[in-house]
Coordinates of C-alpha atoms and ligand atoms in Angstrom, one line a residue:
M10 CA 9.6 -11.3 28.9
I11 CA 9.3 -10.4 25.2
K12 CA 7.8 -6.9 24.5
T13 CA 4.4 -7.3 23.0
K14 CA 5.3 -5.5 19.8
N15 CA 8.3 -7.9 19.3
F16 CA 6.0 -10.8 19.9
V17 CA 3.7 -9.6 17.1
Y18 CA 6.7 -9.5 14.8
I19 CA 7.6 -13.1 15.7
V20 CA 4.1 -14.2 15.2
G21 CA 4.1 -12.3 11.9
L22 CA 7.3 -13.8 10.7
T23 CA 6.1 -17.4 11.6
S24 CA 2.9 -17.1 9.7
A25 CA 4.6 -15.4 6.8
L26 CA 6.6 -18.6 6.4
A27 CA 3.6 -19.6 4.3
G28 CA 4.7 -17.0 1.9
L29 CA 8.2 -18.5 1.7
L30 CA 6.7 -21.8 0.7
F31 CA 4.5 -20.1 -1.8
G32 CA 7.5 -18.5 -3.4
L33 CA 9.7 -21.6 -3.3
D34 CA 6.9 -23.7 -5.0
I35 CA 6.2 -21.2 -7.7
A36 CA 9.9 -20.8 -8.7
Y37 CA 10.7 -24.5 -8.5
V38 CA 9.7 -25.1 -12.1
N39 CA 12.0 -22.4 -13.4
G40 CA 15.2 -24.5 -12.9
A41 CA 13.9 -28.0 -12.5
L42 CA 11.8 -28.3 -15.7
N43 CA 14.5 -29.7 -17.9
Y44 CA 15.4 -32.5 -15.6
I45 CA 11.7 -33.5 -15.0
K46 CA 11.3 -33.4 -18.8
S47 CA 14.1 -35.7 -19.5
D48 CA 13.4 -38.1 -16.6
F49 CA 9.7 -38.7 -17.6
H50 CA 10.3 -38.2 -21.4
L51 CA 7.8 -35.4 -21.7
D52 CA 6.7 -33.6 -24.8
Q53 CA 5.9 -29.8 -24.9
S54 CA 2.3 -30.1 -23.9
Q55 CA 3.1 -32.2 -20.9
E56 CA 5.7 -29.7 -19.8
E57 CA 3.1 -27.0 -19.3
L58 CA 1.1 -29.3 -17.0
I59 CA 3.8 -29.0 -14.3
A60 CA 3.2 -25.3 -13.7
G61 CA -0.5 -25.7 -14.6
Y62 CA -1.2 -28.4 -12.0
L63 CA 0.3 -26.5 -9.1
L64 CA -1.6 -23.3 -10.1
A65 CA -4.9 -25.2 -10.6
G66 CA -4.4 -26.8 -7.2
A67 CA -3.8 -23.4 -5.7
A68 CA -7.0 -22.0 -7.2
F69 CA -8.9 -25.0 -5.8
G70 CA -7.3 -24.6 -2.4
S71 CA -8.1 -21.0 -2.2
V72 CA -11.8 -21.7 -3.0
F73 CA -12.4 -23.8 0.1
S74 CA -9.9 -22.1 2.4
G75 CA -12.5 -19.5 3.5
W76 CA -14.9 -22.1 4.6
L77 CA -12.1 -24.1 6.3
S78 CA -10.7 -21.2 8.2
R79 CA -14.1 -20.1 9.5
R80 CA -14.8 -23.6 10.6
I81 CA -11.5 -24.7 12.2
G82 CA -9.9 -21.3 12.9
R83 CA -7.0 -19.4 11.3
K84 CA -4.2 -21.2 13.2
K85 CA -5.3 -24.7 12.3
T86 CA -5.8 -23.7 8.7
L87 CA -2.1 -22.5 8.6
I88 CA -1.1 -25.9 10.1
F89 CA -3.2 -27.6 7.5
A90 CA -1.4 -25.8 4.7
A91 CA 2.0 -26.7 6.2
L92 CA 0.9 -30.3 6.4
M93 CA -0.1 -30.3 2.7
F94 CA 3.3 -28.8 1.8
T95 CA 5.2 -31.3 3.7
I96 CA 3.3 -34.5 2.9
F97 CA 3.0 -33.9 -0.8
T98 CA 6.5 -32.6 -1.2
V99 CA 7.6 -36.0 0.0
G100 CA 5.0 -37.5 -2.3
G101 CA 6.5 -35.5 -5.2
I102 CA 10.0 -36.6 -4.5
L103 CA 9.0 -40.3 -4.4
S104 CA 6.8 -40.2 -7.5
Q105 CA 7.8 -42.8 -10.0
T106 CA 5.4 -41.9 -12.7
F107 CA 4.6 -38.5 -14.3
S108 CA 0.9 -38.8 -13.4
L109 CA 1.7 -39.4 -9.7
F110 CA 4.1 -36.5 -9.8
L111 CA 1.3 -34.3 -11.2
Y112 CA -1.1 -35.5 -8.6
N113 CA 1.3 -34.4 -5.9
R114 CA 1.9 -31.1 -7.6
F115 CA -1.8 -30.5 -7.5
L116 CA -2.0 -31.2 -3.8
I117 CA 1.1 -29.1 -3.0
G118 CA -0.8 -26.4 -5.0
V119 CA -3.8 -26.8 -2.7
G120 CA -1.4 -26.1 0.2
V121 CA -0.1 -23.0 -1.7
G122 CA -3.7 -21.8 -2.3
V123 CA -4.7 -22.3 1.3
A124 CA -1.5 -20.6 2.5
S125 CA -2.0 -17.6 0.2
F126 CA -5.5 -17.2 1.6
I127 CA -4.8 -17.7 5.3
A128 CA -1.5 -16.0 5.9
P129 CA -2.4 -12.4 4.9
L130 CA -5.8 -12.8 6.5
Y131 CA -4.3 -14.0 9.8
L132 CA -1.6 -11.3 9.7
S133 CA -4.3 -8.6 9.2
E134 CA -6.2 -9.9 12.2
I135 CA -3.4 -10.0 14.6
A136 CA -1.6 -6.8 13.6
P137 CA -2.1 -3.5 15.4
Y138 CA -3.4 -1.2 12.7
K139 CA -0.4 1.1 12.8
I140 CA 1.9 -1.6 11.4
R141 CA -0.7 -3.7 9.7
G142 CA 0.5 -2.8 6.1
G143 CA 4.1 -3.5 6.9
L144 CA 3.3 -6.8 8.6
I145 CA 1.2 -8.1 5.7
A146 CA 3.9 -6.9 3.4
T147 CA 6.2 -9.2 5.3
Y148 CA 4.2 -12.0 3.8
Q149 CA 5.0 -10.7 0.3
L150 CA 8.7 -10.3 1.3
M151 CA 8.7 -14.0 2.2
I152 CA 7.2 -14.9 -1.2
T153 CA 10.0 -13.0 -2.9
I154 CA 12.7 -14.5 -0.7
G155 CA 11.2 -17.9 -1.5
I156 CA 11.4 -17.2 -5.2
L157 CA 15.0 -16.0 -5.0
L158 CA 16.1 -18.9 -2.8
M159 CA 14.6 -21.3 -5.3
F160 CA 16.3 -19.6 -8.2
I161 CA 19.6 -19.8 -6.4
S162 CA 19.1 -23.3 -5.1
N163 CA 18.1 -24.7 -8.5
Y164 CA 21.1 -23.0 -10.0
E165 CA 23.4 -24.4 -7.4
L166 CA 22.0 -27.9 -7.6
S167 CA 21.8 -28.0 -11.3
Y168 CA 25.1 -30.1 -11.3
T169 CA 23.1 -33.0 -9.7
H170 CA 20.7 -33.1 -12.7
S171 CA 18.2 -34.2 -10.2
W172 CA 14.8 -32.6 -9.9
R173 CA 14.2 -34.8 -6.8
I174 CA 17.1 -33.2 -4.9
M175 CA 15.9 -29.8 -6.0
L176 CA 12.5 -30.6 -4.6
S177 CA 13.7 -32.0 -1.4
V178 CA 15.1 -28.5 -0.4
L179 CA 11.4 -27.6 0.2
L180 CA 11.1 -30.0 3.0
I181 CA 13.3 -27.8 5.3
P182 CA 11.0 -24.7 5.4
S183 CA 7.8 -26.7 5.3
T184 CA 8.9 -28.7 8.4
I185 CA 9.9 -25.5 10.1
M186 CA 6.5 -23.9 9.3
L187 CA 4.6 -27.0 10.4
I188 CA 6.3 -27.0 13.8
S189 CA 6.4 -23.3 14.4
C190 CA 2.7 -22.7 13.4
M191 CA 1.7 -25.0 16.3
F192 CA 3.0 -22.3 18.7
L193 CA 1.0 -19.5 17.1
P194 CA -1.9 -17.8 19.0
E195 CA -5.3 -18.1 17.4
S196 CA -6.6 -15.0 15.7
P197 CA -8.5 -12.9 18.4
K198 CA -11.0 -11.8 15.7
W199 CA -11.9 -15.3 14.8
L200 CA -12.3 -16.2 18.5
M201 CA -14.7 -13.3 18.9
L202 CA -16.6 -14.5 15.9
K203 CA -17.0 -17.8 17.7
G204 CA -18.1 -16.1 20.9
R205 CA -14.9 -16.8 22.9
Q206 CA -14.1 -13.3 24.2
D207 CA -12.1 -14.4 27.2
K208 CA -9.5 -16.3 25.1
A209 CA -9.5 -13.5 22.5
R210 CA -8.7 -10.9 25.3
K211 CA -5.9 -13.0 26.7
I212 CA -4.3 -13.3 23.3
L213 CA -4.7 -9.6 22.5
L214 CA -3.0 -8.8 25.8
S215 CA 0.0 -10.6 24.6
I216 CA 0.2 -8.8 21.2
R217 CA -0.9 -5.2 22.1
D218 CA 0.9 -2.5 24.0
S219 CA -1.7 -1.7 26.7
E220 CA -4.9 -2.9 28.3
A221 CA -6.7 0.2 27.1
E222 CA -5.8 -0.7 23.5
V223 CA -7.1 -4.3 24.0
D224 CA -10.4 -3.1 25.5
S225 CA -11.1 -0.7 22.8
E226 CA -10.3 -3.3 20.1
I227 CA -12.6 -5.8 21.8
H228 CA -15.3 -3.2 21.9
D229 CA -14.9 -2.4 18.2
I230 CA -14.9 -6.0 17.1
K231 CA -18.0 -6.7 19.2
N232 CA -19.8 -3.7 17.6
N233 CA -19.0 -4.9 14.1
L234 CA -20.0 -8.4 14.8
H235 CA -23.6 -7.2 15.4
L236 CA -23.5 -5.0 12.3
F237 CA -23.1 -7.6 9.7
D238 CA -24.8 -10.6 8.3
H239 CA -23.3 -14.0 8.2
G240 CA -21.0 -15.1 5.2
F241 CA -23.0 -15.7 2.1
K242 CA -26.0 -13.7 3.3
L243 CA -23.7 -10.7 2.8
L244 CA -24.0 -11.3 -1.0
K245 CA -27.4 -9.6 -1.0
H246 CA -25.8 -6.3 0.2
P247 CA -24.6 -4.0 -2.6
Y248 CA -21.8 -2.6 -0.4
F249 CA -20.4 -6.2 0.0
I250 CA -20.7 -6.9 -3.7
K251 CA -18.8 -3.7 -4.4
V252 CA -15.8 -4.6 -2.2
L253 CA -15.9 -8.1 -3.6
I254 CA -15.6 -6.9 -7.1
L255 CA -12.8 -4.5 -6.1
G256 CA -10.8 -7.4 -4.5
I257 CA -11.3 -9.6 -7.6
L258 CA -10.2 -6.8 -9.9
L259 CA -7.2 -5.8 -7.9
Q260 CA -5.9 -9.4 -7.9
A261 CA -6.6 -9.7 -11.6
L262 CA -4.7 -6.5 -12.2
Q263 CA -1.8 -7.8 -10.1
Q264 CA -1.6 -10.9 -12.3
F265 CA -2.2 -9.3 -15.7
S266 CA 0.6 -6.8 -15.0
G267 CA 2.7 -9.7 -16.3
M268 CA 5.0 -10.1 -13.4
N269 CA 4.7 -13.9 -13.5
A270 CA 5.8 -14.0 -17.1
F271 CA 9.2 -13.2 -15.5
M272 CA 8.8 -15.5 -12.5
Y273 CA 8.1 -18.5 -14.7
Y274 CA 9.8 -17.8 -18.0
S275 CA 12.6 -15.3 -17.3
G276 CA 15.0 -17.9 -18.7
Q277 CA 13.2 -17.9 -22.0
I278 CA 12.7 -14.2 -22.1
F279 CA 16.4 -13.4 -21.6
Q280 CA 17.5 -16.3 -23.8
S281 CA 15.3 -15.0 -26.7
A282 CA 17.0 -11.6 -26.3
G283 CA 20.3 -13.2 -26.9
F284 CA 21.7 -13.3 -23.3
H285 CA 24.4 -15.9 -22.9
N286 CA 23.7 -16.5 -19.2
P287 CA 19.9 -16.1 -18.6
N288 CA 20.2 -17.8 -15.2
V289 CA 22.3 -15.0 -13.8
A290 CA 19.8 -12.4 -15.1
T291 CA 17.1 -14.5 -13.4
I292 CA 18.9 -14.4 -10.1
I293 CA 19.3 -10.6 -10.5
V294 CA 15.6 -10.4 -11.1
G295 CA 15.0 -12.3 -7.8
V296 CA 17.4 -10.0 -5.9
V297 CA 15.7 -6.8 -7.1
N298 CA 12.3 -8.4 -6.2
V299 CA 13.4 -9.0 -2.6
L300 CA 15.2 -5.7 -2.0
T301 CA 12.4 -3.6 -3.4
T302 CA 9.8 -5.5 -1.2
L303 CA 11.9 -4.4 1.8
L304 CA 11.5 -0.8 0.6
A305 CA 7.7 -1.3 0.3
I306 CA 7.5 -2.6 3.8
K307 CA 9.2 0.5 5.1
Y308 CA 7.0 2.9 3.2
V309 CA 3.6 1.4 2.8
D310 CA 2.3 2.6 6.2
K311 CA 4.0 5.9 5.8
I312 CA 3.4 7.0 2.3
G313 CA 0.1 5.1 2.0
R314 CA -1.2 2.4 -0.4
K315 CA -2.5 4.6 -3.2
P316 CA 0.6 6.9 -3.8
I317 CA 2.7 3.8 -3.9
M318 CA 0.4 2.2 -6.5
Y319 CA 0.5 5.3 -8.7
I320 CA 4.3 5.3 -8.6
G321 CA 4.5 1.6 -9.3
L322 CA 1.9 1.6 -12.1
T323 CA 3.6 4.5 -13.9
I324 CA 7.0 2.7 -13.9
L325 CA 5.3 -0.6 -14.9
V326 CA 3.6 1.0 -17.9
I327 CA 6.7 2.7 -19.1
S328 CA 8.9 -0.3 -18.6
A329 CA 6.4 -2.7 -20.2
F330 CA 6.2 -0.5 -23.3
V331 CA 10.0 -0.1 -23.6
V332 CA 10.6 -3.9 -23.1
G333 CA 7.9 -4.5 -25.7
Y334 CA 9.7 -2.1 -28.1
I335 CA 13.1 -3.7 -27.6
F336 CA 11.6 -7.1 -28.4
H337 CA 9.9 -5.6 -31.4
I338 CA 13.4 -4.7 -32.7
A339 CA 14.8 -8.1 -31.7
A340 CA 12.2 -9.7 -33.9
T341 CA 14.0 -8.4 -37.0
E342 CA 17.6 -7.9 -36.0
E343 CA 20.1 -9.0 -33.5
L344 CA 20.2 -6.7 -30.5
T345 CA 23.2 -4.5 -30.0
N346 CA 24.8 -4.4 -26.5
F347 CA 23.1 -1.1 -25.9
Y348 CA 19.7 -2.6 -26.4
K349 CA 20.6 -5.7 -24.4
I350 CA 21.6 -3.6 -21.4
S351 CA 18.6 -1.3 -21.8
L352 CA 16.4 -4.4 -21.9
L353 CA 17.9 -5.7 -18.7
V354 CA 17.5 -2.3 -17.0
F355 CA 13.9 -1.9 -18.0
C356 CA 13.1 -5.5 -17.0
L357 CA 14.6 -4.7 -13.6
F358 CA 12.5 -1.4 -13.5
F359 CA 9.5 -3.6 -14.1
I360 CA 10.3 -5.9 -11.3
F361 CA 11.1 -3.0 -9.0
A362 CA 7.8 -1.4 -9.7
F363 CA 5.8 -4.5 -9.2
A364 CA 7.6 -5.4 -6.0
L365 CA 7.1 -1.8 -4.7
S366 CA 3.4 -1.6 -5.5
L367 CA 1.1 -4.4 -7.0
G368 CA 3.0 -7.2 -5.3
P369 CA 2.6 -6.2 -1.6
V370 CA -0.2 -3.6 -1.8
V371 CA -2.8 -5.8 -3.5
W372 CA -2.5 -8.4 -0.8
I373 CA -2.6 -5.7 1.9
I374 CA -5.7 -4.0 0.5
C375 CA -7.5 -7.3 -0.1
S376 CA -7.0 -8.3 3.5
E377 CA -8.3 -5.0 4.8
I378 CA -11.4 -4.1 2.9
F379 CA -13.8 -6.8 3.8
P380 CA -16.1 -6.7 6.8
L381 CA -15.2 -9.3 9.5
K382 CA -18.1 -11.6 8.9
G383 CA -17.5 -11.6 5.2
R384 CA -13.8 -11.5 5.3
D385 CA -13.4 -15.3 4.7
L386 CA -15.7 -15.1 1.8
G387 CA -14.2 -11.9 0.4
V388 CA -10.6 -13.0 0.7
T389 CA -11.6 -16.4 -0.8
F390 CA -13.0 -14.6 -3.9
S391 CA -10.1 -12.3 -4.3
T392 CA -7.4 -15.0 -3.7
T393 CA -9.2 -17.3 -6.1
S394 CA -9.2 -14.5 -8.7
N395 CA -5.4 -14.2 -8.1
W396 CA -4.9 -17.9 -8.8
I397 CA -7.2 -18.2 -11.8
C398 CA -5.5 -15.3 -13.5
N399 CA -2.1 -16.7 -12.4
T400 CA -3.0 -20.0 -14.0
I401 CA -3.9 -18.2 -17.2
I402 CA -0.6 -16.3 -17.2
G403 CA 1.4 -19.5 -16.3
S404 CA -0.3 -21.6 -19.0
Y405 CA -0.5 -19.1 -21.9
T406 CA 2.4 -16.7 -21.7
L407 CA 4.6 -18.9 -23.9
T408 CA 1.7 -19.3 -26.4
W409 CA 1.2 -15.5 -26.4
F410 CA 5.0 -15.1 -27.0
A411 CA 4.7 -17.4 -30.0
T412 CA 1.4 -15.8 -31.3
F413 CA 1.8 -12.1 -30.6
G414 CA 5.5 -11.9 -30.0
V415 CA 7.2 -11.1 -26.8
S416 CA 6.7 -7.4 -27.8
G417 CA 2.9 -7.7 -28.3
T418 CA 2.6 -9.6 -25.0
F419 CA 4.4 -6.9 -23.0
W420 CA 2.4 -4.1 -24.7
F421 CA -0.7 -6.0 -23.6
F422 CA 0.7 -6.1 -20.0
G423 CA 1.5 -2.4 -20.2
F424 CA -2.0 -1.6 -21.4
M425 CA -3.5 -3.6 -18.4
C426 CA -1.4 -1.5 -16.0
L427 CA -2.7 1.6 -17.7
L428 CA -6.2 0.4 -16.9
G429 CA -5.0 -0.1 -13.4
F430 CA -4.9 3.7 -12.9
I431 CA -8.7 3.8 -13.3
L432 CA -9.2 1.1 -10.8
I433 CA -6.9 2.7 -8.2
K434 CA -8.2 6.2 -8.7
Y435 CA -11.9 5.6 -8.8
L436 CA -12.5 2.5 -6.8
T437 CA -9.7 1.8 -4.4
P438 CA -9.7 3.3 -0.8
E439 CA -6.6 4.5 1.0
T440 CA -6.4 2.2 4.0
K441 CA -3.3 3.5 5.7
G442 CA -3.4 4.1 9.4
I443 CA -7.1 3.3 9.9
S444 CA -8.6 0.4 11.9
L445 CA -10.4 -2.4 10.1
E446 CA -13.4 -1.7 12.2
T447 CA -13.7 1.9 10.9
I448 CA -13.3 0.6 7.4
E449 CA -16.2 -1.7 8.1
K450 CA -18.4 1.0 9.5
N451 CA -17.8 3.3 6.5
L452 CA -18.5 0.5 4.1
Q453 CA -21.9 -0.2 5.7
L454 CA -22.7 3.5 5.5
N455 CA -22.6 3.0 1.7
I456 CA -20.1 5.8 1.1
P457 CA -18.2 5.5 -2.2
L458 CA -15.6 2.7 -2.0
R459 CA -12.6 5.1 -2.6
N460 CA -13.6 6.9 0.6
I461 CA -14.1 4.1 3.0
G462 CA -10.6 4.5 4.4
K463 CA -11.2 8.0 5.6
Ligands
BGC502 C1 2.0 -12.6 -6.5 C2 2.7 -13.8 -7.2 C3 4.0 -13.4 -7.7 C4 4.9 -12.8 -6.6 C5 6.2 -12.3 -7.1 C6 2.9 -12.0 -5.5 O1 2.4 -10.9 -4.9 O2 0.8 -12.9 -6.0 O3 1.9 -14.2 -8.2 O4 4.7 -14.5 -8.2 O5 4.2 -11.7 -6.0 O6 7.0 -11.6 -6.2

């Protein structure tokens, strides 16, 4: 028999496959764009739609995923996301017109949005609190692996000149996700919400170490169920509005740090700095992103969320300003090798810092701070905030590069990270090593947000 803890890891890994697809789909555009463009004879404005439609679909998907997961359960929502990925990836591959392709991109985006909502939420609900941070960060790890795999896959398949072949790679993980999600247990917390304690207990027994642990968890969940109003009714409570705003701001901070400027347009960034092989630099970016996320998983439950955020934000601010400065020089003269190497190094510092902090930690905190009955709604708001801000970054970064220069754009990102310190210091709680139930209780007692994790 599998040890309970190991079983939790298997469950975690399976649901984190949603993250893999998230990453694969985000990064697809980076290498496939040129081939789509020449196939459908696109102009500049149509090109931007390819990223835009996926992101808009994701924003839309995240809006209704809270409602969906409360209604049909966490597990079925994961399956729904996997179905959307699979069906509309096939749709995308078969699209004969550009509008049909965009339509499929939007619907894949819906899957991405739903997945980005449900996977961290599900993980937070099945994880024992001691490893909760690490388990949710596994989801972020899968996003970064997805991004890297797509960078590599697009690079390797570029000789085919076929965006359809590049897209068909996505069918492998989406089918695996679809099948494996069918074997996942339902979230015990959702079952309790629906009054199905027996089933919840049975599942908890298979993912916790002892019966005593299970009983105390059931007891805690039950207590909290009575404490809180239902979904939207929570909006009348100031304490809920406060965490809601925190979730929205944290996700906005994550996006306005500028990380996705690299994820979507690293090719352009390195090219404009005079790199001869921007694709290789892009793959290095992907590798650093994955490796650092591993580091974050190791330390997030040991060092804690807030110290990691401070370290990450400090490096982000410094690197964004240095990258901005080097681009400022590049605007007037050709960069020397020294500057080119420095640029690459500081870009990698930037990726390192994001992958250590804002990348995983924001998803972790957002799936921890909301009370059980308002978790769907809360995570819906914060995830939607992520996608709306992501859409803005995806759709306007190139325009900002053209209008304010790459330098001005990175200084802006650096300034946003500077503001991030205020958000972390004054509003964000440390949630390391504390049960979600205790966080809920503290929240209801109306103590300052930054202290609800104590
Ligand atoms: C963000 C994505 C980003 C990815 C990069 C995630 O946490 O939400 O927008 O592309 O990290 O690794």
